[in-house]
Short mmCIF file of C-alpha atoms in Angstrom, two decimals:
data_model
loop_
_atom_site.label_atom_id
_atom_site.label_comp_id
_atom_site.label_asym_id
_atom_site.label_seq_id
_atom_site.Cartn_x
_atom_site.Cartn_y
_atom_site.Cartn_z
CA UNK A 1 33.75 33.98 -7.71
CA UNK A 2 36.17 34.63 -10.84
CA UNK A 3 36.61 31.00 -10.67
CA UNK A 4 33.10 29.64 -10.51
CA UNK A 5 32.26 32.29 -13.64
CA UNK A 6 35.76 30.61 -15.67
CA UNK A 7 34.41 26.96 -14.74
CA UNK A 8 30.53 28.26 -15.78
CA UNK A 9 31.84 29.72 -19.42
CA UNK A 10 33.35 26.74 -19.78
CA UNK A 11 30.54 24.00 -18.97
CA UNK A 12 28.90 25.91 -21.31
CA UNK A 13 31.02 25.65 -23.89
CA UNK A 14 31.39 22.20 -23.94
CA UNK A 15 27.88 21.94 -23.80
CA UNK A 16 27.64 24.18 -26.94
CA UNK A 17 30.39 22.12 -28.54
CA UNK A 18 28.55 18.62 -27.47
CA UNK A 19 25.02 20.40 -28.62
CA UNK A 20 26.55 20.80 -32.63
CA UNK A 21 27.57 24.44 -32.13
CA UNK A 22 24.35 25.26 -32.36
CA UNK A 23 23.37 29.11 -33.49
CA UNK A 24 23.27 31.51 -30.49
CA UNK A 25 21.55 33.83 -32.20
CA UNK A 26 19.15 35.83 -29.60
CA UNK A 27 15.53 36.92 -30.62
CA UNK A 28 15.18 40.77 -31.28
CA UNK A 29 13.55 42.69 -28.99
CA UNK A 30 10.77 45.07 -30.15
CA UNK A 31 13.36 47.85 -29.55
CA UNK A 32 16.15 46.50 -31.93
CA UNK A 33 13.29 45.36 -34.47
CA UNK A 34 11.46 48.84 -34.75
CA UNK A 35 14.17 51.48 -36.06
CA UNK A 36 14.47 48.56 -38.92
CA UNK A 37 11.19 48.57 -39.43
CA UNK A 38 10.79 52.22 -39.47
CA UNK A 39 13.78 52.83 -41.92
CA UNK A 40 12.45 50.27 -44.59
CA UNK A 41 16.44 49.55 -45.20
CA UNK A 42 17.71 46.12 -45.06
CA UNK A 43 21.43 45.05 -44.43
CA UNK A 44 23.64 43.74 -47.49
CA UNK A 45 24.69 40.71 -46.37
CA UNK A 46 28.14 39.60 -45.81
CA UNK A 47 29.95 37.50 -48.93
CA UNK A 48 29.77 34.45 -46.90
CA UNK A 49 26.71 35.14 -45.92
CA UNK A 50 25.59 35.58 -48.97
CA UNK A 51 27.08 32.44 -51.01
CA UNK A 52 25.63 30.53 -47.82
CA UNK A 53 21.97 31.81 -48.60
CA UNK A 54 22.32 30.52 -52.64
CA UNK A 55 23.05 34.50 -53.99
CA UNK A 56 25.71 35.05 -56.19
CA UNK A 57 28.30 37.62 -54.81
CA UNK A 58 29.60 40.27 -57.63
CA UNK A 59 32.91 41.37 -57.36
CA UNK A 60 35.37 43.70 -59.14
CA UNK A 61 36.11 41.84 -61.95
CA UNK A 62 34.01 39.36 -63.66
CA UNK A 63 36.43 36.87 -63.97
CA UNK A 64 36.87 37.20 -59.87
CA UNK A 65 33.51 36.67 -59.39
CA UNK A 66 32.98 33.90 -61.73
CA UNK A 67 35.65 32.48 -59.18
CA UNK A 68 34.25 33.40 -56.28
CA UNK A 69 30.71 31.66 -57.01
CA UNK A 70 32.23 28.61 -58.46
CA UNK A 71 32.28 26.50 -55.01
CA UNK A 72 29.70 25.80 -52.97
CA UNK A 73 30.73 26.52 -49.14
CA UNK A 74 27.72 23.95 -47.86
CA UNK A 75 29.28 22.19 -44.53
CA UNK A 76 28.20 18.88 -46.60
CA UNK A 77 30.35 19.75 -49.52
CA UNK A 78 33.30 20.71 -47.34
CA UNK A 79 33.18 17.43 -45.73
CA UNK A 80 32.50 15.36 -49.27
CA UNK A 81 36.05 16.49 -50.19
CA UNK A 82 37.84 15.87 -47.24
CA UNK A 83 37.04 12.63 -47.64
CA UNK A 84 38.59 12.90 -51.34
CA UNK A 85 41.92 13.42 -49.51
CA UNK A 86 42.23 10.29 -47.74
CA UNK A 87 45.30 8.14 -46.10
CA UNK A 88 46.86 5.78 -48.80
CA UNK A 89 46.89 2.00 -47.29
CA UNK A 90 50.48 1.18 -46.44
CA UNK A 91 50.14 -1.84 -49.27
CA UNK A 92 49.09 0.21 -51.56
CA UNK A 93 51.32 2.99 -51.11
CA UNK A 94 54.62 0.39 -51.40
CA UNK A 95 53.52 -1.42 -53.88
CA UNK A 96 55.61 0.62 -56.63
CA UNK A 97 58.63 0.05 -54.60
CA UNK A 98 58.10 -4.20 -54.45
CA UNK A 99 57.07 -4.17 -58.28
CA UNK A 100 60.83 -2.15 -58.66
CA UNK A 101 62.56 -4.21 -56.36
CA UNK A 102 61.86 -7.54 -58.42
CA UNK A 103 64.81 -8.83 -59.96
CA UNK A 104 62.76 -9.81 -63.25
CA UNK A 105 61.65 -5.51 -63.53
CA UNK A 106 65.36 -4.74 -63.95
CA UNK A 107 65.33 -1.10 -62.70
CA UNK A 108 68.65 -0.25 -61.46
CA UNK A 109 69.37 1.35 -58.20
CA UNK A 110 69.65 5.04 -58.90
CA UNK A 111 65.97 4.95 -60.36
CA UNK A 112 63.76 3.06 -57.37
CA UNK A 113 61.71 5.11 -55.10
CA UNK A 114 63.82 5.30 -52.54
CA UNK A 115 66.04 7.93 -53.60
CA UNK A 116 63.04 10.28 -54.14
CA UNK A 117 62.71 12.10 -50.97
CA UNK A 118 59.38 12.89 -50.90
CA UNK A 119 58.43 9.42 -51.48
CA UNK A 120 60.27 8.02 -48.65
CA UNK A 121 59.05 10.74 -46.43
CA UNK A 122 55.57 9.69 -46.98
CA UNK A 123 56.60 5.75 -46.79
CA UNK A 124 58.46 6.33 -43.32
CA UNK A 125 55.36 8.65 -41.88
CA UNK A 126 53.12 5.87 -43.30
CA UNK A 127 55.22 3.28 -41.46
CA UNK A 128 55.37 5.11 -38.49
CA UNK A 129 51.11 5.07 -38.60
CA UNK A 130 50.58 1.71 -39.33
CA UNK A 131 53.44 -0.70 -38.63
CA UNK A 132 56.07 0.67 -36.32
CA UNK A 133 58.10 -2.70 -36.80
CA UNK A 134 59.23 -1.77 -40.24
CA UNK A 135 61.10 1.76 -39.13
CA UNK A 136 62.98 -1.24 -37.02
CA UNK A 137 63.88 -2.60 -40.40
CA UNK A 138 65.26 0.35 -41.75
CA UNK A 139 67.07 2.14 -38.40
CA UNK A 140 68.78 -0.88 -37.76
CA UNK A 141 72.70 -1.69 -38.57
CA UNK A 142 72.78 -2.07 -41.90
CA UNK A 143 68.91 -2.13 -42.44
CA UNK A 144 67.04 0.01 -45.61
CA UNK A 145 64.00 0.86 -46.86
CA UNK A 146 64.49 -2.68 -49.41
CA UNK A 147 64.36 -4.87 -46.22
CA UNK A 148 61.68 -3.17 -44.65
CA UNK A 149 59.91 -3.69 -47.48
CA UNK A 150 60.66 -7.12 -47.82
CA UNK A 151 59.60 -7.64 -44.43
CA UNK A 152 56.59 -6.19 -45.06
CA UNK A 153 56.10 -8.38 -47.88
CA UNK A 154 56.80 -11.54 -45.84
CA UNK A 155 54.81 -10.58 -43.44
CA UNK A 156 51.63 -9.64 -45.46
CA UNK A 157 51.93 -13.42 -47.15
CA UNK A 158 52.14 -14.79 -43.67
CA UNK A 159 48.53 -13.14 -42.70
CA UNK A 160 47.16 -14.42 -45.96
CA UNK A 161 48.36 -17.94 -45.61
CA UNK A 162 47.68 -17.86 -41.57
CA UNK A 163 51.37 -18.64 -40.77
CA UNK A 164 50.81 -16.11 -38.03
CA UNK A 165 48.11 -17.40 -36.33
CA UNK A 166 46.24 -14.50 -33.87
CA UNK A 167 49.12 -11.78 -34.15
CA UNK A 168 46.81 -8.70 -35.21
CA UNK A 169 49.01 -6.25 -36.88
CA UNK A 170 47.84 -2.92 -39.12
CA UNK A 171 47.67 -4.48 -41.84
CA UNK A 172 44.64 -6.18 -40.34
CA UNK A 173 43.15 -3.26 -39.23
CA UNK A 174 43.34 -1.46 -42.40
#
């Protein structure tokens, strides 16, 4: 019995979650709904609540809630600047590092990207994403982040000329 009720809640849950998480909100029975009406006295609303409805919530200090009210918590906002956030294309994102490593840009060794850690992080997480073939490159005896690079190079003018025929690789895909 314990087990049909677990497997129940949770048909229903994934029905909720399939539905849009829907509100769940239950209608008020004339019982709940006539004390309220009796006592004239509404609830205050919660701050969410209340930013949600379009009311400005006042806080302690002005300069708090100036702060407070300045974003707009709408579910379409929220999801208008995740999109601000988005995954750099692996071109685009080594593109400093092949402008650095050409011979004609003269930038000496100790100043390329590659000996900024955070940079590299990002490259070799972006790598690992898109084209797992370059963290071959750089793993390998003797291999760096200069000859994955290259490779990557070589390989993005071999999809633009179509020396490479049907091979689909992320780059395509990007």
């Amino acid at each position: 019995a314990a087990l049909e009720r677990l497997l129940m809640r949770e048909r229903h849950w994934l029905e909720w979650k399939r539905d849009g998480c829907a509100a769940f909100d239950r209608a008020a029975t004339e019982a709940e709904s006539a004390p309220l009406a009796a006592g004239g006295a509404k609830k205050r609303r919660s701050g969410a609540a209340a930013r949600a409805g379009g009311k400005r919530q006042q806080l302690g200090n002005s300069e708090l809630s100036r702060l407070w009210n300045l974003g707009d918590n709408s579910l379409a906002s929220i999801a208008a600047e995740g999109n601000k956030q988005a995954v750099p294309s692996l071109s685009a994102y080594l593109q400093p590092l092949v402008e650095q490593l050409d011979p004609e840009a003269g930038i000496e060794k100790e100043y390329l990207l590659t000996n900024d850690k955070v940079w590299m992080w990002k490259a070799l997480r972006l790598m690992s994403k898109k084209d797992v073939s370059l963290l071959g490159k750089i793993s390998a005896q003797g291999g760096s982040m200069e000859a994955a690079v290259n490779h990557f190079v070589e390989k993005q003018k071999g999809n633009a000329g179509g020396e490479e025929g049907g091979e689909a690789t992320a780059m395509e895909t990007e």
